[in-house]
Amino acid sequence: MNKVLYIKSHCKIKNNELFFNNKSIFKDNESTDLKSFLKSSYKFLNLKYGKFFKMDSLSKLSFLASEIIFQNTKIDTKNIAIVFSNNASSLETDRKHQKSINKIDDYFPSPAIFVYTLPNIGIGEVSIRHQLKSENAFFVFNKYNADFHTVYENSLINSAKADAVLGGWTNVDNDTNYEAFVYLVSKKGTIEHNKKKLNKLYKKL
Amino acid sequence: MSELKQELKAKIIENLNLEDFSVEDIADNDPLFGDGLGLDSIDALELIVMLDKDYGIKIADPKQGKDIFVSIDTMAKFIEENKK
């Protein structure tokens, strides 16, 4: 029989604000674009990780959300699977890449941009940062699919593929249309990991 | 040549998103890879594109990059000798 699992902690990033367990931890009233907000969030979290600045916005968003979870949650395993989803895939970066190859007489695709034209690269960045060599997957849905996430994340832990799962929705379309809702699922906690609770937490976003 | 070196430093910081560096932080003979600026293989490809886009120099054999991208000094020398 499958065990009941729990949401150990959760975070949200939206409208220039960072939340951990529903509590606002940082609000940026200065930045007028996503790049600036992500940089000020990086500084707020006191990170020293130069590679951050080479990432695209989706990877930065996924990275920061994961940092908030791992900085504030005690967890004694590295066998943490990652299951993210969104609806814009890597569209923001795809557009930048397209712009660099639109004109045949000005055709200079940037390798540094091209490597981020897949949404799951952000998972790779989080895995490198935290030395996670675990199961991971990135799905593209029309909207946040709590039902799918619940089943998939439960399955990973109940089948012993992972001890915990970092799950969530990390989406970037443009400077104003972005959001992250990331949570840690484990065998211990206070909020039951199910469709209803995930939807409730996500809708507070 | 000195102007070109300053220009290269600014372009490298801008194009490779080296937020932790300023032009003053980079010496002309600092290694660009390894212990120096810590550039990686994607950065090397980006430098090849930069030479083509900004200076009209195409590098047919990427292995050449190993000698060209040693430092700002070697890059500037190569550009002076090959720019169109």
PDB file of C-alpha atoms in Angstrom:
ATOM      1  CA  MET A   1       0.000   0.000   0.000  1.00  0.00           C
ATOM      2  CA  ASN A   2       1.207   3.470  -0.876  1.00  0.00           C
ATOM      3  CA  LYS A   3       2.262   5.631   2.042  1.00  0.00           C
ATOM      4  CA  VAL A   4       0.877   9.111   2.650  1.00  0.00           C
ATOM      5  CA  LEU A   5       3.491  11.709   1.740  1.00  0.00           C
ATOM      6  CA  TYR A   6       3.879  15.308   2.808  1.00  0.00           C
ATOM      7  CA  ILE A   7       4.801  18.729   1.483  1.00  0.00           C
ATOM      8  CA  LYS A   8       7.705  19.564   3.752  1.00  0.00           C
ATOM      9  CA  SER A   9       8.129  23.139   2.529  1.00  0.00           C
ATOM     10  CA  HIS A  10       7.111  25.285  -0.425  1.00  0.00           C
ATOM     11  CA  CYS A  11       8.054  28.535  -2.104  1.00  0.00           C
ATOM     12  CA  LYS A  12       6.640  30.927  -4.623  1.00  0.00           C
ATOM     13  CA  ILE A  13       8.126  33.608  -6.828  1.00  0.00           C
ATOM     14  CA  LYS A  14       5.851  36.100  -8.560  1.00  0.00           C
ATOM     15  CA  ASN A  15       5.392  39.853  -9.102  1.00  0.00           C
ATOM     16  CA  ASN A  16       8.922  40.722  -7.880  1.00  0.00           C
ATOM     17  CA  GLU A  17       8.384  38.885  -4.572  1.00  0.00           C
ATOM     18  CA  LEU A  18       9.766  35.741  -2.918  1.00  0.00           C
ATOM     19  CA  PHE A  19       7.688  33.636  -0.523  1.00  0.00           C
ATOM     20  CA  PHE A  20       8.641  30.703   1.674  1.00  0.00           C
ATOM     21  CA  ASN A  21       5.827  28.706   3.281  1.00  0.00           C
ATOM     22  CA  ASN A  22       3.387  31.485   2.354  1.00  0.00           C
ATOM     23  CA  LYS A  23       5.479  34.138   4.108  1.00  0.00           C
ATOM     24  CA  SER A  24       6.991  36.959   2.060  1.00  0.00           C
ATOM     25  CA  ILE A  25      10.771  36.920   2.513  1.00  0.00           C
ATOM     26  CA  PHE A  26      11.786  39.516  -0.098  1.00  0.00           C
ATOM     27  CA  LYS A  27      10.001  42.161  -2.127  1.00  0.00           C
ATOM     28  CA  ASP A  28      11.842  44.061  -4.848  1.00  0.00           C
ATOM     29  CA  ASN A  29      10.240  47.462  -5.422  1.00  0.00           C
ATOM     30  CA  GLU A  30      13.038  48.746  -7.653  1.00  0.00           C
ATOM     31  CA  SER A  31      13.386  46.317 -10.556  1.00  0.00           C
ATOM     32  CA  THR A  32      11.334  46.986 -13.651  1.00  0.00           C
ATOM     33  CA  ASP A  33      12.313  43.869 -15.578  1.00  0.00           C
ATOM     34  CA  LEU A  34      12.668  40.184 -14.789  1.00  0.00           C
ATOM     35  CA  LYS A  35      16.460  40.105 -15.293  1.00  0.00           C
ATOM     36  CA  SER A  36      16.975  42.812 -12.649  1.00  0.00           C
ATOM     37  CA  PHE A  37      14.557  41.155 -10.222  1.00  0.00           C
ATOM     38  CA  LEU A  38      16.313  37.788 -10.575  1.00  0.00           C
ATOM     39  CA  LYS A  39      19.663  39.484  -9.927  1.00  0.00           C
ATOM     40  CA  SER A  40      18.404  41.297  -6.815  1.00  0.00           C
ATOM     41  CA  SER A  41      16.893  38.015  -5.553  1.00  0.00           C
ATOM     42  CA  TYR A  42      20.278  36.330  -6.086  1.00  0.00           C
ATOM     43  CA  LYS A  43      21.893  39.042  -3.957  1.00  0.00           C
ATOM     44  CA  PHE A  44      19.182  38.789  -1.299  1.00  0.00           C
ATOM     45  CA  LEU A  45      19.804  35.048  -0.983  1.00  0.00           C
ATOM     46  CA  ASN A  46      23.521  35.844  -0.552  1.00  0.00           C
ATOM     47  CA  LEU A  47      24.566  33.400  -3.268  1.00  0.00           C
ATOM     48  CA  LYS A  48      28.096  33.127  -4.654  1.00  0.00           C
ATOM     49  CA  TYR A  49      27.661  31.177  -7.853  1.00  0.00           C
ATOM     50  CA  GLY A  50      29.031  32.945 -10.950  1.00  0.00           C
ATOM     51  CA  LYS A  51      27.398  30.478 -13.344  1.00  0.00           C
ATOM     52  CA  PHE A  52      24.019  31.886 -12.299  1.00  0.00           C
ATOM     53  CA  PHE A  53      24.557  34.874 -14.569  1.00  0.00           C
ATOM     54  CA  LYS A  54      25.060  32.673 -17.611  1.00  0.00           C
ATOM     55  CA  MET A  55      21.651  31.024 -17.198  1.00  0.00           C
ATOM     56  CA  ASP A  56      18.500  32.020 -19.030  1.00  0.00           C
ATOM     57  CA  SER A  57      15.565  33.448 -17.051  1.00  0.00           C
ATOM     58  CA  LEU A  58      13.726  30.122 -16.698  1.00  0.00           C
ATOM     59  CA  SER A  59      16.812  28.407 -15.295  1.00  0.00           C
ATOM     60  CA  LYS A  60      17.469  31.354 -12.955  1.00  0.00           C
ATOM     61  CA  LEU A  61      13.888  31.187 -11.708  1.00  0.00           C
ATOM     62  CA  SER A  62      14.070  27.402 -11.156  1.00  0.00           C
ATOM     63  CA  PHE A  63      17.475  27.811  -9.500  1.00  0.00           C
ATOM     64  CA  LEU A  64      16.327  30.554  -7.086  1.00  0.00           C
ATOM     65  CA  ALA A  65      13.141  28.700  -6.112  1.00  0.00           C
ATOM     66  CA  SER A  66      15.195  25.588  -5.378  1.00  0.00           C
ATOM     67  CA  GLU A  67      17.704  27.632  -3.372  1.00  0.00           C
ATOM     68  CA  ILE A  68      14.925  29.034  -1.193  1.00  0.00           C
ATOM     69  CA  ILE A  69      13.733  25.486  -0.463  1.00  0.00           C
ATOM     70  CA  PHE A  70      17.173  24.036   0.234  1.00  0.00           C
ATOM     71  CA  GLN A  71      18.381  27.009   2.315  1.00  0.00           C
ATOM     72  CA  ASN A  72      15.348  26.785   4.593  1.00  0.00           C
ATOM     73  CA  THR A  73      14.561  23.073   4.782  1.00  0.00           C
ATOM     74  CA  LYS A  74      16.452  20.448   6.738  1.00  0.00           C
ATOM     75  CA  ILE A  75      16.745  17.349   4.587  1.00  0.00           C
ATOM     76  CA  ASP A  76      19.202  14.497   5.111  1.00  0.00           C
ATOM     77  CA  THR A  77      19.259  12.909   1.665  1.00  0.00           C
ATOM     78  CA  LYS A  78      20.722  13.625  -1.754  1.00  0.00           C
ATOM     79  CA  ASN A  79      18.359  11.170  -3.427  1.00  0.00           C
ATOM     80  CA  ILE A  80      15.953  13.943  -4.364  1.00  0.00           C
ATOM     81  CA  ALA A  81      14.133  13.637  -7.676  1.00  0.00           C
ATOM     82  CA  ILE A  82      13.043  16.758  -9.552  1.00  0.00           C
ATOM     83  CA  VAL A  83       9.700  17.038 -11.366  1.00  0.00           C
ATOM     84  CA  PHE A  84       8.951  20.429 -12.886  1.00  0.00           C
ATOM     85  CA  SER A  85       6.408  21.602 -15.420  1.00  0.00           C
ATOM     86  CA  ASN A  86       5.242  24.776 -17.152  1.00  0.00           C
ATOM     87  CA  ASN A  87       3.264  25.960 -20.158  1.00  0.00           C
ATOM     88  CA  ALA A  88       5.760  28.211 -21.966  1.00  0.00           C
ATOM     89  CA  SER A  89       8.487  25.582 -22.256  1.00  0.00           C
ATOM     90  CA  SER A  90      11.673  27.556 -23.089  1.00  0.00           C
ATOM     91  CA  LEU A  91       9.783  30.092 -25.217  1.00  0.00           C
ATOM     92  CA  GLU A  92      11.497  33.239 -23.915  1.00  0.00           C
ATOM     93  CA  THR A  93      14.911  31.844 -24.867  1.00  0.00           C
ATOM     94  CA  ASP A  94      13.577  30.310 -28.107  1.00  0.00           C
ATOM     95  CA  ARG A  95      12.537  33.823 -29.180  1.00  0.00           C
ATOM     96  CA  LYS A  96      16.032  35.182 -28.488  1.00  0.00           C
ATOM     97  CA  HIS A  97      17.567  32.361 -30.498  1.00  0.00           C
ATOM     98  CA  GLN A  98      15.108  32.914 -33.361  1.00  0.00           C
ATOM     99  CA  LYS A  99      15.981  36.614 -33.440  1.00  0.00           C
ATOM    100  CA  SER A 100      19.664  35.765 -33.902  1.00  0.00           C
ATOM    101  CA  ILE A 101      18.959  33.589 -36.963  1.00  0.00           C
ATOM    102  CA  ASN A 102      16.139  35.558 -38.628  1.00  0.00           C
ATOM    103  CA  LYS A 103      18.285  37.302 -41.235  1.00  0.00           C
ATOM    104  CA  ILE A 104      20.491  35.335 -43.573  1.00  0.00           C
ATOM    105  CA  ASP A 105      22.988  38.255 -43.806  1.00  0.00           C
ATOM    106  CA  ASP A 106      23.088  38.661 -40.001  1.00  0.00           C
ATOM    107  CA  TYR A 107      23.111  35.016 -38.963  1.00  0.00           C
ATOM    108  CA  PHE A 108      24.978  34.692 -35.660  1.00  0.00           C
ATOM    109  CA  PRO A 109      23.311  32.144 -33.358  1.00  0.00           C
ATOM    110  CA  SER A 110      24.724  32.391 -29.857  1.00  0.00           C
ATOM    111  CA  PRO A 111      25.865  29.037 -28.386  1.00  0.00           C
ATOM    112  CA  ALA A 112      25.262  30.415 -24.873  1.00  0.00           C
ATOM    113  CA  ILE A 113      21.615  31.127 -25.744  1.00  0.00           C
ATOM    114  CA  PHE A 114      21.089  27.976 -27.789  1.00  0.00           C
ATOM    115  CA  VAL A 115      22.031  25.655 -24.911  1.00  0.00           C
ATOM    116  CA  TYR A 116      19.023  26.948 -22.953  1.00  0.00           C
ATOM    117  CA  THR A 117      16.436  26.260 -25.678  1.00  0.00           C
ATOM    118  CA  LEU A 118      15.019  23.354 -23.655  1.00  0.00           C
ATOM    119  CA  PRO A 119      13.016  23.790 -20.433  1.00  0.00           C
ATOM    120  CA  ASN A 120      14.683  20.921 -18.570  1.00  0.00           C
ATOM    121  CA  ILE A 121      18.096  22.650 -18.569  1.00  0.00           C
ATOM    122  CA  GLY A 122      17.032  24.424 -15.357  1.00  0.00           C
ATOM    123  CA  ILE A 123      16.699  21.025 -13.690  1.00  0.00           C
ATOM    124  CA  GLY A 124      20.284  20.321 -14.745  1.00  0.00           C
ATOM    125  CA  GLU A 125      21.441  23.587 -13.180  1.00  0.00           C
ATOM    126  CA  VAL A 126      19.740  22.712  -9.867  1.00  0.00           C
ATOM    127  CA  SER A 127      21.179  19.182  -9.980  1.00  0.00           C
ATOM    128  CA  ILE A 128      24.722  20.472 -10.588  1.00  0.00           C
ATOM    129  CA  ARG A 129      24.418  23.020  -7.805  1.00  0.00           C
ATOM    130  CA  HIS A 130      23.212  20.460  -5.238  1.00  0.00           C
ATOM    131  CA  GLN A 131      25.046  17.409  -6.617  1.00  0.00           C
ATOM    132  CA  LEU A 132      21.809  15.538  -7.266  1.00  0.00           C
ATOM    133  CA  LYS A 133      22.183  12.467  -9.485  1.00  0.00           C
ATOM    134  CA  SER A 134      18.568  11.448  -9.227  1.00  0.00           C
ATOM    135  CA  GLU A 135      15.467  10.954 -11.373  1.00  0.00           C
ATOM    136  CA  ASN A 136      14.213  14.073 -13.119  1.00  0.00           C
ATOM    137  CA  ALA A 137      11.601  15.103 -15.648  1.00  0.00           C
ATOM    138  CA  PHE A 138      10.127  18.287 -17.103  1.00  0.00           C
ATOM    139  CA  PHE A 139       6.584  18.325 -18.494  1.00  0.00           C
ATOM    140  CA  VAL A 140       4.711  20.937 -20.533  1.00  0.00           C
ATOM    141  CA  PHE A 141       1.014  21.389 -19.702  1.00  0.00           C
ATOM    142  CA  ASN A 142      -1.601  24.030 -20.526  1.00  0.00           C
ATOM    143  CA  LYS A 143      -1.837  24.843 -16.838  1.00  0.00           C
ATOM    144  CA  TYR A 144      -0.490  23.589 -13.521  1.00  0.00           C
ATOM    145  CA  ASN A 145      -1.613  19.968 -13.262  1.00  0.00           C
ATOM    146  CA  ALA A 146      -1.722  19.092  -9.556  1.00  0.00           C
ATOM    147  CA  ASP A 147      -3.287  15.712 -10.249  1.00  0.00           C
ATOM    148  CA  PHE A 148      -0.425  14.606 -12.488  1.00  0.00           C
ATOM    149  CA  HIS A 149       2.222  15.987 -10.119  1.00  0.00           C
ATOM    150  CA  THR A 150       0.678  14.197  -7.125  1.00  0.00           C
ATOM    151  CA  VAL A 151       0.573  10.816  -8.852  1.00  0.00           C
ATOM    152  CA  TYR A 152       4.033  11.106 -10.421  1.00  0.00           C
ATOM    153  CA  GLU A 153       5.767  12.410  -7.295  1.00  0.00           C
ATOM    154  CA  ASN A 154       4.106   9.831  -5.035  1.00  0.00           C
ATOM    155  CA  SER A 155       5.095   7.115  -7.445  1.00  0.00           C
ATOM    156  CA  LEU A 156       8.772   8.124  -7.361  1.00  0.00           C
ATOM    157  CA  ILE A 157       8.940   7.882  -3.571  1.00  0.00           C
ATOM    158  CA  ASN A 158       6.650   4.873  -3.111  1.00  0.00           C
ATOM    159  CA  SER A 159       8.596   2.885  -5.690  1.00  0.00           C
ATOM    160  CA  ALA A 160      11.868   3.827  -3.926  1.00  0.00           C
ATOM    161  CA  LYS A 161      13.233   5.712  -6.929  1.00  0.00           C
ATOM    162  CA  ALA A 162      13.740   8.732  -4.656  1.00  0.00           C
ATOM    163  CA  ASP A 163      13.638   9.616  -0.959  1.00  0.00           C
ATOM    164  CA  ALA A 164      12.161  13.039  -1.663  1.00  0.00           C
ATOM    165  CA  VAL A 165      10.934  15.023  -4.660  1.00  0.00           C
ATOM    166  CA  LEU A 166      11.415  18.661  -5.547  1.00  0.00           C
ATOM    167  CA  GLY A 167       8.295  19.359  -7.561  1.00  0.00           C
ATOM    168  CA  GLY A 168       6.625  22.347  -9.055  1.00  0.00           C
ATOM    169  CA  TRP A 169       5.779  24.793 -11.777  1.00  0.00           C
ATOM    170  CA  THR A 170       8.418  27.188 -13.116  1.00  0.00           C
ATOM    171  CA  ASN A 171       7.226  29.313 -15.990  1.00  0.00           C
ATOM    172  CA  VAL A 172       8.661  32.279 -17.904  1.00  0.00           C
ATOM    173  CA  ASP A 173       6.959  33.777 -20.931  1.00  0.00           C
ATOM    174  CA  ASN A 174       8.176  37.365 -20.661  1.00  0.00           C
ATOM    175  CA  ASP A 175       9.139  40.100 -18.164  1.00  0.00           C
ATOM    176  CA  THR A 176       5.689  40.257 -16.572  1.00  0.00           C
ATOM    177  CA  ASN A 177       4.352  36.764 -17.181  1.00  0.00           C
ATOM    178  CA  TYR A 178       6.449  34.522 -14.948  1.00  0.00           C
ATOM    179  CA  GLU A 179       5.898  32.472 -11.808  1.00  0.00           C
ATOM    180  CA  ALA A 180       7.424  29.703  -9.769  1.00  0.00           C
ATOM    181  CA  PHE A 181       5.757  27.371  -7.301  1.00  0.00           C
ATOM    182  CA  VAL A 182       8.221  24.810  -5.977  1.00  0.00           C
ATOM    183  CA  TYR A 183       7.848  22.404  -3.054  1.00  0.00           C
ATOM    184  CA  LEU A 184       9.626  19.504  -1.408  1.00  0.00           C
ATOM    185  CA  VAL A 185       7.739  16.237  -1.025  1.00  0.00           C
ATOM    186  CA  SER A 186       8.983  13.823   1.618  1.00  0.00           C
ATOM    187  CA  LYS A 187       7.901  11.107   4.007  1.00  0.00           C
ATOM    188  CA  LYS A 188       7.640  13.568   6.884  1.00  0.00           C
ATOM    189  CA  GLY A 189       5.844  16.868   7.162  1.00  0.00           C
ATOM    190  CA  THR A 190       2.606  18.530   8.140  1.00  0.00           C
ATOM    191  CA  ILE A 191       0.804  19.264   4.857  1.00  0.00           C
ATOM    192  CA  GLU A 192      -0.461  16.157   3.118  1.00  0.00           C
ATOM    193  CA  HIS A 193       0.762  15.833  -0.463  1.00  0.00           C
ATOM    194  CA  ASN A 194      -2.375  15.572  -2.555  1.00  0.00           C
ATOM    195  CA  LYS A 195      -4.115  17.282  -5.464  1.00  0.00           C
ATOM    196  CA  LYS A 196      -6.323  19.446  -3.267  1.00  0.00           C
ATOM    197  CA  LYS A 197      -3.483  20.799  -1.108  1.00  0.00           C
ATOM    198  CA  LEU A 198      -1.214  21.432  -4.100  1.00  0.00           C
ATOM    199  CA  ASN A 199      -3.965  23.306  -5.934  1.00  0.00           C
ATOM    200  CA  LYS A 200      -4.721  25.338  -2.847  1.00  0.00           C
ATOM    201  CA  LEU A 201      -1.057  26.312  -2.386  1.00  0.00           C
ATOM    202  CA  TYR A 202      -0.627  27.044  -6.084  1.00  0.00           C
ATOM    203  CA  LYS A 203      -3.747  29.226  -6.252  1.00  0.00           C
ATOM    204  CA  LYS A 204      -2.382  31.417  -3.491  1.00  0.00           C
ATOM    205  CA  LEU A 205       0.320  32.359  -5.961  1.00  0.00           C
TER     206      LEU A 205
ATOM    207  CA  MET B   1      46.486  47.600 -29.721  1.00  0.00           C
ATOM    208  CA  SER B   2      45.824  48.862 -26.185  1.00  0.00           C
ATOM    209  CA  GLU B   3      42.415  50.177 -27.260  1.00  0.00           C
ATOM    210  CA  LEU B   4      41.578  46.815 -28.836  1.00  0.00           C
ATOM    211  CA  LYS B   5      42.494  45.006 -25.611  1.00  0.00           C
ATOM    212  CA  GLN B   6      40.219  47.237 -23.558  1.00  0.00           C
ATOM    213  CA  GLU B   7      37.443  46.674 -26.104  1.00  0.00           C
ATOM    214  CA  LEU B   8      37.931  42.897 -25.947  1.00  0.00           C
ATOM    215  CA  LYS B   9      37.719  42.886 -22.154  1.00  0.00           C
ATOM    216  CA  ALA B  10      34.458  44.841 -22.231  1.00  0.00           C
ATOM    217  CA  LYS B  11      32.990  42.586 -24.939  1.00  0.00           C
ATOM    218  CA  ILE B  12      33.971  39.406 -23.080  1.00  0.00           C
ATOM    219  CA  ILE B  13      32.380  40.649 -19.844  1.00  0.00           C
ATOM    220  CA  GLU B  14      29.212  41.675 -21.703  1.00  0.00           C
ATOM    221  CA  ASN B  15      28.871  38.689 -24.062  1.00  0.00           C
ATOM    222  CA  LEU B  16      29.824  36.011 -21.532  1.00  0.00           C
ATOM    223  CA  ASN B  17      27.838  37.547 -18.645  1.00  0.00           C
ATOM    224  CA  LEU B  18      30.824  37.789 -16.306  1.00  0.00           C
ATOM    225  CA  GLU B  19      28.969  39.836 -13.708  1.00  0.00           C
ATOM    226  CA  ASP B  20      31.692  39.394 -11.102  1.00  0.00           C
ATOM    227  CA  PHE B  21      34.363  41.050 -13.290  1.00  0.00           C
ATOM    228  CA  SER B  22      35.123  44.574 -14.442  1.00  0.00           C
ATOM    229  CA  VAL B  23      37.535  45.608 -17.215  1.00  0.00           C
ATOM    230  CA  GLU B  24      40.081  46.577 -14.535  1.00  0.00           C
ATOM    231  CA  ASP B  25      39.982  43.049 -13.057  1.00  0.00           C
ATOM    232  CA  ILE B  26      41.337  41.430 -16.223  1.00  0.00           C
ATOM    233  CA  ALA B  27      45.074  41.655 -16.914  1.00  0.00           C
ATOM    234  CA  ASP B  28      46.252  41.386 -20.519  1.00  0.00           C
ATOM    235  CA  ASN B  29      48.051  38.110 -19.797  1.00  0.00           C
ATOM    236  CA  ASP B  30      45.467  36.505 -17.470  1.00  0.00           C
ATOM    237  CA  PRO B  31      44.485  33.013 -18.651  1.00  0.00           C
ATOM    238  CA  LEU B  32      40.938  33.128 -20.043  1.00  0.00           C
ATOM    239  CA  PHE B  33      40.272  29.473 -19.211  1.00  0.00           C
ATOM    240  CA  GLY B  34      41.084  27.376 -16.158  1.00  0.00           C
ATOM    241  CA  ASP B  35      42.269  29.393 -13.167  1.00  0.00           C
ATOM    242  CA  GLY B  36      41.908  32.774 -14.875  1.00  0.00           C
ATOM    243  CA  LEU B  37      38.440  33.921 -15.862  1.00  0.00           C
ATOM    244  CA  GLY B  38      37.196  30.333 -15.598  1.00  0.00           C
ATOM    245  CA  LEU B  39      35.579  30.248 -19.024  1.00  0.00           C
ATOM    246  CA  ASP B  40      34.068  26.976 -20.250  1.00  0.00           C
ATOM    247  CA  SER B  41      33.537  25.219 -23.592  1.00  0.00           C
ATOM    248  CA  ILE B  42      30.329  27.136 -24.394  1.00  0.00           C
ATOM    249  CA  ASP B  43      32.237  30.378 -23.765  1.00  0.00           C
ATOM    250  CA  ALA B  44      34.870  29.221 -26.253  1.00  0.00           C
ATOM    251  CA  LEU B  45      32.166  28.803 -28.906  1.00  0.00           C
ATOM    252  CA  GLU B  46      30.792  32.231 -27.999  1.00  0.00           C
ATOM    253  CA  LEU B  47      34.273  33.755 -28.531  1.00  0.00           C
ATOM    254  CA  ILE B  48      34.453  32.138 -31.980  1.00  0.00           C
ATOM    255  CA  VAL B  49      31.081  33.736 -32.864  1.00  0.00           C
ATOM    256  CA  MET B  50      32.311  37.081 -31.481  1.00  0.00           C
ATOM    257  CA  LEU B  51      35.400  37.048 -33.726  1.00  0.00           C
ATOM    258  CA  ASP B  52      33.190  36.373 -36.749  1.00  0.00           C
ATOM    259  CA  LYS B  53      30.416  38.853 -35.898  1.00  0.00           C
ATOM    260  CA  ASP B  54      32.514  41.777 -34.614  1.00  0.00           C
ATOM    261  CA  TYR B  55      35.792  41.398 -36.494  1.00  0.00           C
ATOM    262  CA  GLY B  56      34.883  39.405 -39.614  1.00  0.00           C
ATOM    263  CA  ILE B  57      37.310  36.618 -38.729  1.00  0.00           C
ATOM    264  CA  LYS B  58      36.147  33.063 -39.306  1.00  0.00           C
ATOM    265  CA  ILE B  59      37.920  30.260 -37.503  1.00  0.00           C
ATOM    266  CA  ALA B  60      37.567  27.202 -39.697  1.00  0.00           C
ATOM    267  CA  ASP B  61      39.195  24.817 -37.258  1.00  0.00           C
ATOM    268  CA  PRO B  62      37.933  25.176 -33.641  1.00  0.00           C
ATOM    269  CA  LYS B  63      41.204  23.583 -32.465  1.00  0.00           C
ATOM    270  CA  GLN B  64      42.895  26.893 -33.401  1.00  0.00           C
ATOM    271  CA  GLY B  65      40.997  28.423 -30.487  1.00  0.00           C
ATOM    272  CA  LYS B  66      43.335  26.762 -28.019  1.00  0.00           C
ATOM    273  CA  ASP B  67      46.176  29.050 -29.176  1.00  0.00           C
ATOM    274  CA  ILE B  68      44.074  32.145 -29.904  1.00  0.00           C
ATOM    275  CA  PHE B  69      42.071  32.278 -26.661  1.00  0.00           C
ATOM    276  CA  VAL B  70      44.953  31.919 -24.215  1.00  0.00           C
ATOM    277  CA  SER B  71      44.676  35.531 -23.003  1.00  0.00           C
ATOM    278  CA  ILE B  72      43.614  39.010 -24.045  1.00  0.00           C
ATOM    279  CA  ASP B  73      47.162  39.478 -25.422  1.00  0.00           C
ATOM    280  CA  THR B  74      46.899  36.475 -27.771  1.00  0.00           C
ATOM    281  CA  MET B  75      43.378  37.373 -28.868  1.00  0.00           C
ATOM    282  CA  ALA B  76      44.323  40.968 -29.683  1.00  0.00           C
ATOM    283  CA  LYS B  77      47.422  39.843 -31.599  1.00  0.00           C
ATOM    284  CA  PHE B  78      45.370  37.361 -33.637  1.00  0.00           C
ATOM    285  CA  ILE B  79      42.723  39.981 -34.449  1.00  0.00           C
ATOM    286  CA  GLU B  80      45.325  42.547 -35.517  1.00  0.00           C
ATOM    287  CA  GLU B  81      46.897  40.023 -37.835  1.00  0.00           C
ATOM    288  CA  ASN B  82      43.669  38.693 -39.340  1.00  0.00           C
ATOM    289  CA  LYS B  83      40.907  41.307 -39.270  1.00  0.00           C
ATOM    290  CA  LYS B  84      39.407  42.363 -42.608  1.00  0.00           C
TER     291      LYS B  84
END
